[in-house]
Amino acid sequence: MGGFAFMKIIRAKYQEETFYAVLEGETVFPLSGLPYGEIARDGRSLPLAQVKLLAPCEPSKIVAVGLNYLDHIREMNDPMPEEPVIFLKPSTAVIGPEEAIVAPKRSARVDFEAELAAVICKPCRSIAPEDADACILGYTCLNDVTARDLQPLDGQWTRAKGFDTFAPMGPWIETEFDPYNAPIESLLNGKTQQKANTGMMMRGARELVAFASSVMTLLPGDVVTLGTPEGVGPMQPGDVIEVRIGGIGTLKNTVKAEE
């Protein structure tokens, strides 16, 4: 993936400073710039416990893929798509680990959707699937939060998927990861809701990144999500939702009501 050695890349805040860093065990090594080219450490090291983890990238856009697990298509009573179904989530929806998902007043049902997401490392346009790995920095966890009751009203999904806080991401980017065979699950208040394997995806990461690039130019830091398995369901204020992907880690967020 992009020629990067095995590492966990984080974005973090320490005191008043925000930076990208490499995480090794419980030690954070800040970088002197962005992680999309040559990785250059700035010489410092910090204990992980002293930094706040942020969303691991700052995408100009999130290209999200819907209806990519057969069991989820069946539970949603949707027709089988002939081509990948893509939509955009805005950059303003992004939040990081431990941040609160805000349930908007205008929605009576806000759902979780556990997803694997690819983070882009260089500009790519109309690439072939076999060239996709060179464009992917690594993978992270994402919760494609959805105002389910609003989704069928508009004929497209921008409003239902695009509220502020509706794209929790993290906890980091894993640069060496097999997107074709990893357990993926969601837990609501500690109880398993979704439980599947990324090998169940109808279309894999390389095909989907290439397809997205055939429509729009993908830029460093952009995110391509890869769909959610069956078991999606509603969250309420006060709930804790976790997205767990084997080989990456756990993305944990709380839910609160809009004030």
Tab-separated table of C-alpha atoms in Angstrom:
chain	number	residue	atom	x	y	z
A	1	MET	CA	0.000	0.000	0.000
A	2	GLY	CA	1.790	3.051	-1.253
A	3	GLY	CA	5.139	1.446	-0.518
A	4	PHE	CA	4.876	2.254	3.193
A	5	ALA	CA	6.507	0.068	5.811
A	6	PHE	CA	4.350	-1.445	8.529
A	7	MET	CA	3.234	1.278	10.903
A	8	LYS	CA	0.319	2.840	12.675
A	9	ILE	CA	-0.203	6.455	11.635
A	10	ILE	CA	-2.165	8.694	13.940
A	11	ARG	CA	-3.226	12.292	14.045
A	12	ALA	CA	-2.977	13.698	17.525
A	13	LYS	CA	-3.176	16.770	19.700
A	14	TYR	CA	-0.645	17.523	22.427
A	15	GLN	CA	-1.194	20.671	24.444
A	16	GLU	CA	-2.092	23.180	21.694
A	17	GLU	CA	-0.294	21.394	18.857
A	18	THR	CA	-1.881	19.102	16.276
A	19	PHE	CA	0.315	16.764	14.246
A	20	TYR	CA	0.583	13.448	12.443
A	21	ALA	CA	2.692	10.785	14.104
A	22	VAL	CA	3.771	7.163	14.050
A	23	LEU	CA	2.532	5.062	16.955
A	24	GLU	CA	4.797	2.288	18.211
A	25	GLY	CA	3.401	0.492	21.232
A	26	GLU	CA	2.594	3.222	23.748
A	27	THR	CA	4.981	5.781	22.255
A	28	VAL	CA	4.079	8.521	19.778
A	29	PHE	CA	6.695	9.807	17.335
A	30	PRO	CA	5.507	13.099	15.760
A	31	LEU	CA	6.154	13.674	12.061
A	32	SER	CA	7.569	16.844	10.574
A	33	GLY	CA	4.884	16.974	7.892
A	34	LEU	CA	2.093	14.980	6.303
A	35	PRO	CA	2.265	11.175	6.134
A	36	TYR	CA	1.531	10.892	2.410
A	37	GLY	CA	5.062	11.154	1.083
A	38	GLU	CA	8.301	10.273	2.804
A	39	ILE	CA	7.708	9.623	6.493
A	40	ALA	CA	9.963	12.003	8.451
A	41	ARG	CA	9.980	11.958	12.248
A	42	ASP	CA	10.779	15.245	13.943
A	43	GLY	CA	12.947	13.688	16.672
A	44	ARG	CA	10.471	13.852	19.542
A	45	SER	CA	8.706	11.062	21.386
A	46	LEU	CA	5.646	11.330	23.607
A	47	PRO	CA	3.709	8.870	25.753
A	48	LEU	CA	0.440	7.878	24.098
A	49	ALA	CA	-1.409	8.613	27.342
A	50	GLN	CA	-0.471	12.297	27.068
A	51	VAL	CA	-1.930	12.908	23.590
A	52	LYS	CA	-5.492	13.063	22.325
A	53	LEU	CA	-6.188	10.917	19.297
A	54	LEU	CA	-7.980	12.758	16.499
A	55	ALA	CA	-9.495	11.453	13.283
A	56	PRO	CA	-6.432	9.950	11.570
A	57	CYS	CA	-6.756	12.022	8.384
A	58	GLU	CA	-8.422	15.165	7.078
A	59	PRO	CA	-10.229	14.140	3.883
A	60	SER	CA	-11.416	16.610	1.300
A	61	LYS	CA	-14.222	14.073	0.777
A	62	ILE	CA	-15.377	10.657	1.881
A	63	VAL	CA	-16.467	8.470	-1.017
A	64	ALA	CA	-18.756	5.967	0.634
A	65	VAL	CA	-19.903	2.704	-0.897
A	66	GLY	CA	-23.363	1.391	-0.133
A	67	LEU	CA	-24.834	-2.084	-0.540
A	68	ASN	CA	-21.580	-4.037	-0.708
A	69	TYR	CA	-22.478	-6.961	1.574
A	70	LEU	CA	-25.209	-9.310	0.320
A	71	ASP	CA	-26.696	-9.833	3.783
A	72	HIS	CA	-27.029	-6.071	4.283
A	73	ILE	CA	-28.733	-5.687	0.894
A	74	ARG	CA	-31.256	-8.298	2.000
A	75	GLU	CA	-31.911	-6.703	5.382
A	76	MET	CA	-32.506	-3.334	3.708
A	77	ASN	CA	-34.763	-4.917	1.034
A	78	ASP	CA	-32.757	-3.202	-1.675
A	79	PRO	CA	-32.229	-4.504	-5.222
A	80	MET	CA	-28.861	-5.919	-6.149
A	81	PRO	CA	-26.789	-3.086	-7.648
A	82	GLU	CA	-25.259	-3.736	-11.065
A	83	GLU	CA	-22.440	-1.280	-10.324
A	84	PRO	CA	-21.021	0.047	-7.048
A	85	VAL	CA	-23.358	2.488	-5.332
A	86	ILE	CA	-21.352	5.500	-4.172
A	87	PHE	CA	-22.242	8.670	-2.331
A	88	LEU	CA	-20.328	11.442	-0.585
A	89	LYS	CA	-20.045	12.291	3.072
A	90	PRO	CA	-18.710	15.806	3.731
A	91	SER	CA	-15.445	16.501	5.508
A	92	THR	CA	-17.433	18.352	8.173
A	93	ALA	CA	-18.949	15.026	9.282
A	94	VAL	CA	-15.561	13.715	10.457
A	95	ILE	CA	-14.880	13.198	14.159
A	96	GLY	CA	-12.267	11.137	15.969
A	97	PRO	CA	-12.167	8.417	18.624
A	98	GLU	CA	-14.046	9.114	21.853
A	99	GLU	CA	-15.818	12.132	20.338
A	100	ALA	CA	-19.600	12.371	20.495
A	101	ILE	CA	-21.970	11.541	17.663
A	102	VAL	CA	-24.718	14.168	17.781
A	103	ALA	CA	-28.195	12.824	17.068
A	104	PRO	CA	-29.996	15.669	15.233
A	105	LYS	CA	-33.387	16.830	16.418
A	106	ARG	CA	-34.936	16.327	12.982
A	107	SER	CA	-34.215	12.586	12.965
A	108	ALA	CA	-36.058	10.017	15.051
A	109	ARG	CA	-33.686	7.176	14.162
A	110	VAL	CA	-29.906	7.421	13.911
A	111	ASP	CA	-28.152	4.175	12.952
A	112	PHE	CA	-24.613	2.851	13.244
A	113	GLU	CA	-22.865	1.164	10.301
A	114	ALA	CA	-19.460	-0.425	10.894
A	115	GLU	CA	-17.172	-0.060	7.888
A	116	LEU	CA	-13.618	-0.613	6.741
A	117	ALA	CA	-12.192	2.475	5.044
A	118	ALA	CA	-9.206	3.016	2.751
A	119	VAL	CA	-7.139	6.201	3.115
A	120	ILE	CA	-5.642	7.586	-0.102
A	121	CYS	CA	-1.969	8.615	-0.176
A	122	LYS	CA	-1.553	10.288	-3.586
A	123	PRO	CA	-3.693	11.848	-6.312
A	124	CYS	CA	-5.305	9.197	-8.453
A	125	ARG	CA	-7.679	9.407	-11.371
A	126	SER	CA	-9.040	6.588	-13.527
A	127	ILE	CA	-6.654	3.988	-12.142
A	128	ALA	CA	-6.900	0.249	-12.736
A	129	PRO	CA	-7.690	-2.030	-9.785
A	130	GLU	CA	-4.196	-3.524	-9.946
A	131	ASP	CA	-2.770	-0.027	-9.364
A	132	ALA	CA	-4.966	0.780	-6.367
A	133	ASP	CA	-2.608	-0.493	-3.663
A	134	ALA	CA	-0.027	2.121	-4.652
A	135	CYS	CA	-2.654	4.807	-3.996
A	136	ILE	CA	-3.695	3.540	-0.562
A	137	LEU	CA	-1.816	4.653	2.542
A	138	GLY	CA	-3.653	2.163	4.714
A	139	TYR	CA	-6.956	1.340	6.351
A	140	THR	CA	-8.978	2.542	9.317
A	141	CYS	CA	-12.345	2.007	11.001
A	142	LEU	CA	-15.305	4.208	10.108
A	143	ASN	CA	-18.871	4.464	11.341
A	144	ASP	CA	-21.174	5.498	8.507
A	145	VAL	CA	-23.745	7.086	10.807
A	146	THR	CA	-27.122	7.437	9.096
A	147	ALA	CA	-30.376	9.226	9.859
A	148	ARG	CA	-32.352	6.208	8.721
A	149	ASP	CA	-35.772	7.831	8.794
A	150	LEU	CA	-34.583	10.638	6.529
A	151	GLN	CA	-32.787	8.379	4.044
A	152	PRO	CA	-35.860	7.308	2.007
A	153	LEU	CA	-37.349	10.795	1.874
A	154	ASP	CA	-34.856	12.456	-0.456
A	155	GLY	CA	-34.148	9.950	-3.220
A	156	GLN	CA	-30.441	10.333	-2.465
A	157	TRP	CA	-28.503	10.014	0.766
A	158	THR	CA	-26.628	13.277	1.271
A	159	ARG	CA	-28.793	14.616	4.070
A	160	ALA	CA	-29.202	11.300	5.901
A	161	LYS	CA	-25.469	10.603	5.788
A	162	GLY	CA	-24.057	14.113	5.952
A	163	PHE	CA	-24.854	15.620	9.341
A	164	ASP	CA	-21.969	16.936	11.422
A	165	THR	CA	-20.374	14.090	13.462
A	166	PHE	CA	-21.762	11.389	11.122
A	167	ALA	CA	-18.311	10.095	10.078
A	168	PRO	CA	-16.371	8.901	13.130
A	169	MET	CA	-12.973	7.550	12.053
A	170	GLY	CA	-9.993	5.950	13.736
A	171	PRO	CA	-8.276	5.123	15.910
A	172	TRP	CA	-5.387	5.126	13.419
A	173	ILE	CA	-4.349	4.146	9.906
A	174	GLU	CA	-2.827	0.684	9.595
A	175	THR	CA	-0.454	0.758	6.638
A	176	GLU	CA	-0.033	-3.006	6.281
A	177	PHE	CA	-3.434	-4.644	6.360
A	178	ASP	CA	-5.291	-7.305	4.378
A	179	PRO	CA	-8.674	-5.780	3.462
A	180	TYR	CA	-9.897	-9.103	2.066
A	181	ASN	CA	-9.879	-11.152	5.273
A	182	ALA	CA	-10.529	-9.304	8.492
A	183	PRO	CA	-13.250	-9.691	11.116
A	184	ILE	CA	-15.499	-6.639	11.386
A	185	GLU	CA	-18.099	-5.992	14.053
A	186	SER	CA	-20.021	-3.324	15.887
A	187	LEU	CA	-20.912	-3.312	19.554
A	188	LEU	CA	-23.644	-1.181	21.091
A	189	ASN	CA	-23.181	-0.725	24.829
A	190	GLY	CA	-20.916	-3.775	24.786
A	191	LYS	CA	-23.363	-6.045	22.929
A	192	THR	CA	-22.415	-7.324	19.478
A	193	GLN	CA	-24.702	-6.031	16.720
A	194	GLN	CA	-22.796	-6.694	13.496
A	195	LYS	CA	-20.370	-9.560	13.058
A	196	ALA	CA	-18.877	-10.446	9.676
A	197	ASN	CA	-15.659	-10.689	7.691
A	198	THR	CA	-14.460	-8.279	5.007
A	199	GLY	CA	-14.068	-11.297	2.755
A	200	MET	CA	-17.874	-11.206	2.474
A	201	MET	CA	-17.750	-7.954	0.499
A	202	MET	CA	-19.104	-8.326	-3.036
A	203	ARG	CA	-16.514	-5.886	-4.366
A	204	GLY	CA	-13.102	-5.518	-2.790
A	205	ALA	CA	-10.991	-2.526	-1.847
A	206	ARG	CA	-8.951	-2.342	-5.055
A	207	GLU	CA	-12.015	-2.483	-7.298
A	208	LEU	CA	-13.868	0.140	-5.275
A	209	VAL	CA	-10.974	2.603	-5.066
A	210	ALA	CA	-10.478	2.231	-8.812
A	211	PHE	CA	-14.202	2.726	-9.440
A	212	ALA	CA	-14.294	5.874	-7.303
A	213	SER	CA	-11.263	7.209	-9.164
A	214	SER	CA	-13.068	6.676	-12.468
A	215	VAL	CA	-15.641	9.240	-11.324
A	216	MET	CA	-13.559	11.788	-9.431
A	217	THR	CA	-9.942	12.514	-8.605
A	218	LEU	CA	-8.994	11.108	-5.212
A	219	LEU	CA	-6.575	13.233	-3.192
A	220	PRO	CA	-4.167	12.440	-0.344
A	221	GLY	CA	-6.171	12.016	2.836
A	222	ASP	CA	-9.406	11.200	1.044
A	223	VAL	CA	-11.309	8.173	2.301
A	224	VAL	CA	-13.128	5.421	0.425
A	225	THR	CA	-15.437	3.361	2.627
A	226	LEU	CA	-16.189	-0.222	1.695
A	227	GLY	CA	-19.726	-0.911	2.878
A	228	THR	CA	-21.336	-2.375	5.993
A	229	PRO	CA	-22.553	-5.893	6.826
A	230	GLU	CA	-25.980	-6.793	8.189
A	231	GLY	CA	-27.035	-5.884	11.700
A	232	VAL	CA	-27.217	-2.098	11.467
A	233	GLY	CA	-29.479	-0.533	14.043
A	234	PRO	CA	-30.431	2.560	15.995
A	235	MET	CA	-28.475	4.428	18.639
A	236	GLN	CA	-29.842	6.594	21.425
A	237	PRO	CA	-28.282	9.465	23.376
A	238	GLY	CA	-26.130	7.989	26.111
A	239	ASP	CA	-25.189	4.912	24.068
A	240	VAL	CA	-21.628	3.818	23.396
A	241	ILE	CA	-20.929	2.447	19.908
A	242	GLU	CA	-17.761	0.590	18.921
A	243	VAL	CA	-16.496	-0.440	15.500
A	244	ARG	CA	-13.908	-3.213	15.727
A	245	ILE	CA	-11.836	-4.502	12.839
A	246	GLY	CA	-9.301	-7.257	13.402
A	247	GLY	CA	-5.802	-6.102	12.495
A	248	ILE	CA	-6.678	-2.432	13.021
A	249	GLY	CA	-8.353	-1.816	16.360
A	250	THR	CA	-11.436	-0.278	17.945
A	251	LEU	CA	-13.178	2.999	17.169
A	252	LYS	CA	-15.299	4.029	20.142
A	253	ASN	CA	-17.779	6.908	20.309
A	254	THR	CA	-20.630	8.063	22.486
A	255	VAL	CA	-23.973	9.432	21.339
A	256	LYS	CA	-25.574	12.638	22.561
A	257	ALA	CA	-28.666	14.598	21.632
A	258	GLU	CA	-28.470	17.821	19.679
A	259	GLU	CA	-28.791	20.780	22.018
